[in-house]
N, CA, C and O atoms as a Tinker XYZ file with bonds, in Angstrom:
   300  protein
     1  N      2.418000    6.958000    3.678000    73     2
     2  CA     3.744000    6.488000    3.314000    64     1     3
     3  C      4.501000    5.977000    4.534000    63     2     4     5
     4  O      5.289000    5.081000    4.232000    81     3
     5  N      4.485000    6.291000    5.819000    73     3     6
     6  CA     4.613000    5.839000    6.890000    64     5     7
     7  C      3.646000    4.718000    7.302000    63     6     8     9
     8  O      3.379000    4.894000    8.491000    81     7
     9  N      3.155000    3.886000    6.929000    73     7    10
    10  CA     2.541000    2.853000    7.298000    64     9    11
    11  C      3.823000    1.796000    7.297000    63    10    12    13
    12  O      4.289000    1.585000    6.177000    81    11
    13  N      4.255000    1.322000    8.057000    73    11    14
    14  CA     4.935000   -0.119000    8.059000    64    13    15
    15  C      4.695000   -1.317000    9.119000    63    14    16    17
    16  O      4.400000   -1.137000   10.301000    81    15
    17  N      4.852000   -2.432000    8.561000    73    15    18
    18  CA     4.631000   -3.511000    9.184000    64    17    19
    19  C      4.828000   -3.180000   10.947000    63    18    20    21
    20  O      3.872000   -3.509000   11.649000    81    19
    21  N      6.067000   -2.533000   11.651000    73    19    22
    22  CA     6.110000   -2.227000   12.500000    64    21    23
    23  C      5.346000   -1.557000   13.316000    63    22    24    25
    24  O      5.420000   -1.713000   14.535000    81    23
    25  N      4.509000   -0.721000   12.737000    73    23    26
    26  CA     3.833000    0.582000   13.207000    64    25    27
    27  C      2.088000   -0.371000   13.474000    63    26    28    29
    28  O      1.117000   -0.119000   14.187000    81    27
    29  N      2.332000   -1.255000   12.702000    73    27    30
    30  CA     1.107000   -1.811000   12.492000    64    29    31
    31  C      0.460000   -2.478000   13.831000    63    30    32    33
    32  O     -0.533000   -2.157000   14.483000    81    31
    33  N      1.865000   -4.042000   14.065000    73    31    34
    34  CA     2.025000   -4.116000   14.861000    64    33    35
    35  C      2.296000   -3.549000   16.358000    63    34    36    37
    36  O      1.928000   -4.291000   17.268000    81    35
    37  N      2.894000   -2.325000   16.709000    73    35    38
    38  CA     2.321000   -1.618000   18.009000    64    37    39
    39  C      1.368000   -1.146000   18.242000    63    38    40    41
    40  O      1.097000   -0.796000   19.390000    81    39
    41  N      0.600000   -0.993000   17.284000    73    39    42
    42  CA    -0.557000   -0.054000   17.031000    64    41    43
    43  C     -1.739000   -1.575000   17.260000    63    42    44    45
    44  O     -2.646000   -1.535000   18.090000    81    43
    45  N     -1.550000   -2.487000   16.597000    73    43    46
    46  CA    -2.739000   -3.482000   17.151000    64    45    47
    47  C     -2.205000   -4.301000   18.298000    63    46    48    49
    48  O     -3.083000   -4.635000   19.093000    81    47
    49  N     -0.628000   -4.827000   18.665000    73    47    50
    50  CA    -0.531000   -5.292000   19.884000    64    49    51
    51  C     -0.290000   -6.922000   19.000000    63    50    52    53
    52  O      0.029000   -7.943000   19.609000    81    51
    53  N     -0.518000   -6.869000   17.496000    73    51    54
    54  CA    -0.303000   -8.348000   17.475000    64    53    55
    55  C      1.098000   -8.568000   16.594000    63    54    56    57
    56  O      1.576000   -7.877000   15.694000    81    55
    57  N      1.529000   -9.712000   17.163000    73    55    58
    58  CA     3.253000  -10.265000   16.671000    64    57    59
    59  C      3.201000   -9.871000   15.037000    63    58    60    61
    60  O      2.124000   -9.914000   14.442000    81    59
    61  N      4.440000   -9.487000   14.358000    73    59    62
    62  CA     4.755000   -9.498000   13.483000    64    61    63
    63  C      4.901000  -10.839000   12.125000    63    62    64    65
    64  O      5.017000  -10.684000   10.910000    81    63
    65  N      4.853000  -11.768000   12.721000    73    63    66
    66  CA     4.828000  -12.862000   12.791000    64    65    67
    67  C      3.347000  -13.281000   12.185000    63    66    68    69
    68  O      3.188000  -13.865000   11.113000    81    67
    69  N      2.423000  -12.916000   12.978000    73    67    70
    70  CA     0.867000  -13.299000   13.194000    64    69    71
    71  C      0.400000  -11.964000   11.610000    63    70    72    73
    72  O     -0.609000  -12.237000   10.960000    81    71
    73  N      0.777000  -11.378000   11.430000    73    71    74
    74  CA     0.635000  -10.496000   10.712000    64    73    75
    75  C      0.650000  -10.853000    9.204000    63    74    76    77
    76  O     -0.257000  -11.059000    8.397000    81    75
    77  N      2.226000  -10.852000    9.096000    73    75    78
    78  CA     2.913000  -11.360000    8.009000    64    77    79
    79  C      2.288000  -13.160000    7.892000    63    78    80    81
    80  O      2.408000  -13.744000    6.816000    81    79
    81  N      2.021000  -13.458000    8.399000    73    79    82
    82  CA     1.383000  -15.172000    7.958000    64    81    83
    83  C      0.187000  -14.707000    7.891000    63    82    84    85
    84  O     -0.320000  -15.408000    7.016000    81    83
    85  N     -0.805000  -13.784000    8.340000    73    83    86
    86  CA    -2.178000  -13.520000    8.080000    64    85    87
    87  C     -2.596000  -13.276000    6.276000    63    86    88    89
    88  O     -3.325000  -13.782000    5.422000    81    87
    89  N     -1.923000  -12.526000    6.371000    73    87    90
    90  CA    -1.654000  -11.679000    4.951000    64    89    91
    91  C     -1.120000  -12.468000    4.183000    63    90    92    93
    92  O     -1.914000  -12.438000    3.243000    81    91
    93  N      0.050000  -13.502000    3.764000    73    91    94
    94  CA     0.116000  -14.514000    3.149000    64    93    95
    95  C     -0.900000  -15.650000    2.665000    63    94    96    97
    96  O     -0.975000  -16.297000    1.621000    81    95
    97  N     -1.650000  -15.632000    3.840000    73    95    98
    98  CA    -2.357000  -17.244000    3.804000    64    97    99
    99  C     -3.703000  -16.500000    3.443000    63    98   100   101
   100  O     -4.474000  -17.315000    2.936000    81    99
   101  N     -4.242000  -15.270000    3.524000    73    99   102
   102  CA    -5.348000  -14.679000    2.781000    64   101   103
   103  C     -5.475000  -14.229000    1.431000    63   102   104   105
   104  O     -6.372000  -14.359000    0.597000    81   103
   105  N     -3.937000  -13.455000    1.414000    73   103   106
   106  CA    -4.061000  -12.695000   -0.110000    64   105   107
   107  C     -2.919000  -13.612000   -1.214000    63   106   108   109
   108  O     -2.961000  -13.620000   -2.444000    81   107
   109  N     -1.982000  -14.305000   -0.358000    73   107   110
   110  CA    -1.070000  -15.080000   -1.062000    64   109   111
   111  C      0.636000  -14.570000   -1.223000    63   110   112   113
   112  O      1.572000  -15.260000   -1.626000    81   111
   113  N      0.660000  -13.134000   -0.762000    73   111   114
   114  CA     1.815000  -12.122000   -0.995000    64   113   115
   115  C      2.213000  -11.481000    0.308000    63   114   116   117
   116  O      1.348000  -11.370000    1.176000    81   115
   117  N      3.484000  -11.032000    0.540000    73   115   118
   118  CA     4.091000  -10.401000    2.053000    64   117   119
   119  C      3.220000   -9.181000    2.210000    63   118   120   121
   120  O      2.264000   -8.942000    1.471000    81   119
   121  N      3.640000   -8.356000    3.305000    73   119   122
   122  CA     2.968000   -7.356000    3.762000    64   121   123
   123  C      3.511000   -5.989000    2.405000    63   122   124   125
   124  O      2.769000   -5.038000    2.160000    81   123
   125  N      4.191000   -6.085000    2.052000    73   123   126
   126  CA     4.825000   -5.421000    1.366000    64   125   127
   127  C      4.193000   -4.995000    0.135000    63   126   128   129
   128  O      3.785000   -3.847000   -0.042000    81   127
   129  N      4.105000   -6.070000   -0.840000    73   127   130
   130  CA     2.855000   -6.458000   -1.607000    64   129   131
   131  C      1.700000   -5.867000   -1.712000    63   130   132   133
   132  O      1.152000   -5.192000   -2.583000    81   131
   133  N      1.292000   -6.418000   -0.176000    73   131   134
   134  CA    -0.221000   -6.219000   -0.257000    64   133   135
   135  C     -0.591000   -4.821000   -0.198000    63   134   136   137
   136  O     -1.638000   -4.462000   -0.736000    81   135
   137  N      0.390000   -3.737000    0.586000    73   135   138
   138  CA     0.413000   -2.524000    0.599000    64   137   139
   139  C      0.460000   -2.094000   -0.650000    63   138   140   141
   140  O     -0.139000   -1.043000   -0.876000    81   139
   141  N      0.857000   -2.473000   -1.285000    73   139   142
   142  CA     1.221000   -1.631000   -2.275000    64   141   143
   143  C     -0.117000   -2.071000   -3.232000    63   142   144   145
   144  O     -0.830000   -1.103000   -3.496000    81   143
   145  N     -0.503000   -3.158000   -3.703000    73   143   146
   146  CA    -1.822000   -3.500000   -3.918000    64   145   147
   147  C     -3.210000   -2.489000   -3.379000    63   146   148   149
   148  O     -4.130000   -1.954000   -3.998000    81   147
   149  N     -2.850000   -2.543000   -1.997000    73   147   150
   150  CA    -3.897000   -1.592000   -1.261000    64   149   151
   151  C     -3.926000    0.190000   -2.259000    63   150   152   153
   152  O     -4.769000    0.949000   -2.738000    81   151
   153  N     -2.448000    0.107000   -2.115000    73   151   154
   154  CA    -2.493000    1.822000   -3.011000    64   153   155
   155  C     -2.636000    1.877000   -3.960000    63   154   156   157
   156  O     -2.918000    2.935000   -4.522000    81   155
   157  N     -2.529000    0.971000   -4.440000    73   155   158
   158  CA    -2.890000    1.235000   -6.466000    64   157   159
   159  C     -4.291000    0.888000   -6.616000    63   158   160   161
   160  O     -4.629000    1.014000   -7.793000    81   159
   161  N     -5.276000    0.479000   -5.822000    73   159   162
   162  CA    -6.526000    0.283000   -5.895000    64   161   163
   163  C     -6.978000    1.376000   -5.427000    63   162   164   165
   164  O     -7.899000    1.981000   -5.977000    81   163
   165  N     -6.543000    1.677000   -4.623000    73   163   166
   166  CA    -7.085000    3.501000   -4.016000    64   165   167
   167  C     -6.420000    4.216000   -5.625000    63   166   168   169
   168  O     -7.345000    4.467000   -6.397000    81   167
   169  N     -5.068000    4.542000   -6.173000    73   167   170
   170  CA    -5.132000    4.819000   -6.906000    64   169   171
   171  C     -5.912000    4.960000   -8.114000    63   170   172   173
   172  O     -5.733000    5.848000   -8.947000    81   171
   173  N     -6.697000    4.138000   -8.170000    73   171   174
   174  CA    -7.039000    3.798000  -10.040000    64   173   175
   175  C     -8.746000    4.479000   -9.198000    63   174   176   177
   176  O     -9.509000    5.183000   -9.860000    81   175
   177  N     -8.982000    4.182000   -8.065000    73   175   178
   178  CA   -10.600000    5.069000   -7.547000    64   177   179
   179  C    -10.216000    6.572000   -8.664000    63   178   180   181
   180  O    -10.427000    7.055000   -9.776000    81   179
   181  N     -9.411000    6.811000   -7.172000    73   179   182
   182  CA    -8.762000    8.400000   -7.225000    64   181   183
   183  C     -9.237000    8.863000   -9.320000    63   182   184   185
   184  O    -10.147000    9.506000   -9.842000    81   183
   185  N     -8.001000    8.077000   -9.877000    73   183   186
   186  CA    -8.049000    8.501000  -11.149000    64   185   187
   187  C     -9.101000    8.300000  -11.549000    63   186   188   189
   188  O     -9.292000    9.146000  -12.423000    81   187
   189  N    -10.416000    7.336000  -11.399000    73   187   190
   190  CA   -11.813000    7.376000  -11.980000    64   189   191
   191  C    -12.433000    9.048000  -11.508000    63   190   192   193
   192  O    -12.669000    9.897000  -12.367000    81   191
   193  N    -12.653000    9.327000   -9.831000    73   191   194
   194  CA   -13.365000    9.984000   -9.255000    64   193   195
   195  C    -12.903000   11.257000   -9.011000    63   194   196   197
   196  O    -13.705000   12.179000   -8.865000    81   195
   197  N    -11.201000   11.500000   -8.921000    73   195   198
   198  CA   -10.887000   13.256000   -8.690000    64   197   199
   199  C    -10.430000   13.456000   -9.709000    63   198   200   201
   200  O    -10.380000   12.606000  -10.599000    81   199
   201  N     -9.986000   14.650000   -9.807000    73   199   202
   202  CA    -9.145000   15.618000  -10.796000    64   201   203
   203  C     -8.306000   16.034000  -10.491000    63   202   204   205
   204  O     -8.100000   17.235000  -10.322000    81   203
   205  N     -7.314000   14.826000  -10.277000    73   203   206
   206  CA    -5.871000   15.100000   -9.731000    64   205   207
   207  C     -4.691000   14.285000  -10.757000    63   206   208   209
   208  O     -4.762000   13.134000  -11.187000    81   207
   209  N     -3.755000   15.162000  -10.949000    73   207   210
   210  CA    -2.180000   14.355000  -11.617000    64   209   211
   211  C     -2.271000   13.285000  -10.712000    63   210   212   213
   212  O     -2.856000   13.020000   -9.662000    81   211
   213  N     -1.351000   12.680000  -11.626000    73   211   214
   214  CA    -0.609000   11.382000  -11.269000    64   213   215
   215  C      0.263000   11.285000  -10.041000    63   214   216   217
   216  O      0.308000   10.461000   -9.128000    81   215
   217  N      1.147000   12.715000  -10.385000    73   215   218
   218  CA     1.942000   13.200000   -8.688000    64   217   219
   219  C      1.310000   13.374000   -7.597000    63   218   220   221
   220  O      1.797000   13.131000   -6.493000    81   219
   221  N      0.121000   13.828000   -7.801000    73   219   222
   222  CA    -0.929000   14.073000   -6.369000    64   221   223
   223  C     -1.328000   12.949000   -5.918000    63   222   224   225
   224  O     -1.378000   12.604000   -4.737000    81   223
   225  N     -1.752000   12.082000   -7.276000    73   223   226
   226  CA    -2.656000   10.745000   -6.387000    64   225   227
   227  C     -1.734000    9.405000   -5.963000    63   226   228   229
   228  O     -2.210000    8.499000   -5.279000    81   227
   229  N     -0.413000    9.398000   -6.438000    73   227   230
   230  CA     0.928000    8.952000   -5.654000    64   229   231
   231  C      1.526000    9.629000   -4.563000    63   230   232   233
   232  O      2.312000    8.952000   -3.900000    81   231
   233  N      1.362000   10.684000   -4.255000    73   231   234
   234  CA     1.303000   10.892000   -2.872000    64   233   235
   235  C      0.353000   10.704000   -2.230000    63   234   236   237
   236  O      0.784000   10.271000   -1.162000    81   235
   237  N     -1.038000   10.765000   -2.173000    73   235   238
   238  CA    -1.879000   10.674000   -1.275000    64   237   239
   239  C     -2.108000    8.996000   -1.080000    63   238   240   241
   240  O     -2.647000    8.509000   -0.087000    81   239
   241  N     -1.758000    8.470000   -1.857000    73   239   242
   242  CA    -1.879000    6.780000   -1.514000    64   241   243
   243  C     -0.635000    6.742000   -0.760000    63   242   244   245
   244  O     -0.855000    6.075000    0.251000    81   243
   245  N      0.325000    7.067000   -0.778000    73   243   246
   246  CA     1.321000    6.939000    0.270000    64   245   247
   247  C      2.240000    6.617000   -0.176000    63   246   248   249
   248  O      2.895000    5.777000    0.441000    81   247
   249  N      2.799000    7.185000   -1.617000    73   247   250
   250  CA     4.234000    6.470000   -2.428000    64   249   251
   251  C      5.057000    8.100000   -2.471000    63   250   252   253
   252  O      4.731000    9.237000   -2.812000    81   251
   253  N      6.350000    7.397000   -1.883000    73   251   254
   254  CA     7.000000    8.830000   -1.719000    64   253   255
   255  C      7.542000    9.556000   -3.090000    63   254   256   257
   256  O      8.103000   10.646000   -2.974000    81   255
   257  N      7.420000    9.112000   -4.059000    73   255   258
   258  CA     8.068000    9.405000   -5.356000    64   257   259
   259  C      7.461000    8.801000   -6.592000    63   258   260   261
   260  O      7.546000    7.575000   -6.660000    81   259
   261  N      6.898000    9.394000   -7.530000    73   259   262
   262  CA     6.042000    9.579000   -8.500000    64   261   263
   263  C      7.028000    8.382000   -9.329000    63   262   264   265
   264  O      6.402000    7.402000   -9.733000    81   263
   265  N      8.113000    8.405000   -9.524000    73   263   266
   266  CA     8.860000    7.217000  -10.311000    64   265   267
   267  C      8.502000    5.710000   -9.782000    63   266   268   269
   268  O      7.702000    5.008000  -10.402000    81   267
   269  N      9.040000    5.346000   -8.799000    73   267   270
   270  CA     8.346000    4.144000   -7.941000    64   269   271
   271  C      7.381000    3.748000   -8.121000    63   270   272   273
   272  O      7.164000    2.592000   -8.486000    81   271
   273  N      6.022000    5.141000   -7.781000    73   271   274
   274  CA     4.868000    4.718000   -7.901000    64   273   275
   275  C      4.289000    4.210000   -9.371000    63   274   276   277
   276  O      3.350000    3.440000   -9.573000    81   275
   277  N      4.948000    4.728000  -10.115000    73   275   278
   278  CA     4.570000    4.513000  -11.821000    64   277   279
   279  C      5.372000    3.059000  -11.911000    63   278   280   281
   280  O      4.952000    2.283000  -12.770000    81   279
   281  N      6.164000    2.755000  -11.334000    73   279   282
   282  CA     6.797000    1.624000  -11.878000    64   281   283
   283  C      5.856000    0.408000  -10.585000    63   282   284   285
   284  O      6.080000   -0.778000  -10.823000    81   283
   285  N      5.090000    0.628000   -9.592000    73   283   286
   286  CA     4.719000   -0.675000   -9.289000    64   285   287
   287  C      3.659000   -0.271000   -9.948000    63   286   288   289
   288  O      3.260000   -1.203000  -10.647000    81   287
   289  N      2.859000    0.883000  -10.091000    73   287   290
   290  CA     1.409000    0.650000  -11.152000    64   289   291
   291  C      1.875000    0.081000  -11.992000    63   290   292   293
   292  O      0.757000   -0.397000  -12.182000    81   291
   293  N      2.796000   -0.631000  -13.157000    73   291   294
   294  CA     2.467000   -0.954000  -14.178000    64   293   295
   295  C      2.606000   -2.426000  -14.124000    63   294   296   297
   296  O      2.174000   -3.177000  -14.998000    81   295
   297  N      3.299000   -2.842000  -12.939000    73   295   298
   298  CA     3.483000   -3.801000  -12.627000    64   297   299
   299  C      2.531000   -4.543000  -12.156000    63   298   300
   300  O      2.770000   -5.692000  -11.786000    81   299
């Protein structure tokens, strides 16, 4: 849930800039997006492969609140 564009960038050393246009011009959507894309695909594993609520496997993808997370899954 602490993953952000910022963190990303100090952590690889490359512009924010270079980032956010990477991720556009590959997947078509901001960094924002694509994160959240990233967790609901880990999500829907999770729900095939563990035996965990809905609250567990929205936190462990990294959504701080089970409401949110239900409202970009359906989206």
């Amino acid at each position: 849930s602490e993953l952000t564009l910022q963190l990303i960038m100090r952590e690889t050393g490359v512009s924010q800039r270079r980032i956010t246009n990477e991720i556009h011009q590959k997947f078509g959507c901001n960094f924002k997006s694509y994160l959240n894309r990233l967790r609901i695909n880990e999500s829907k594993r999770l729900l095939l492969e563990k035996d965990l609520n809905i609250g567990e496997i929205a936190f462990q993808v990294g959504f701080n609140n089970q409401t949110h997370f239900n409202r970009v899954f359906k989206s």
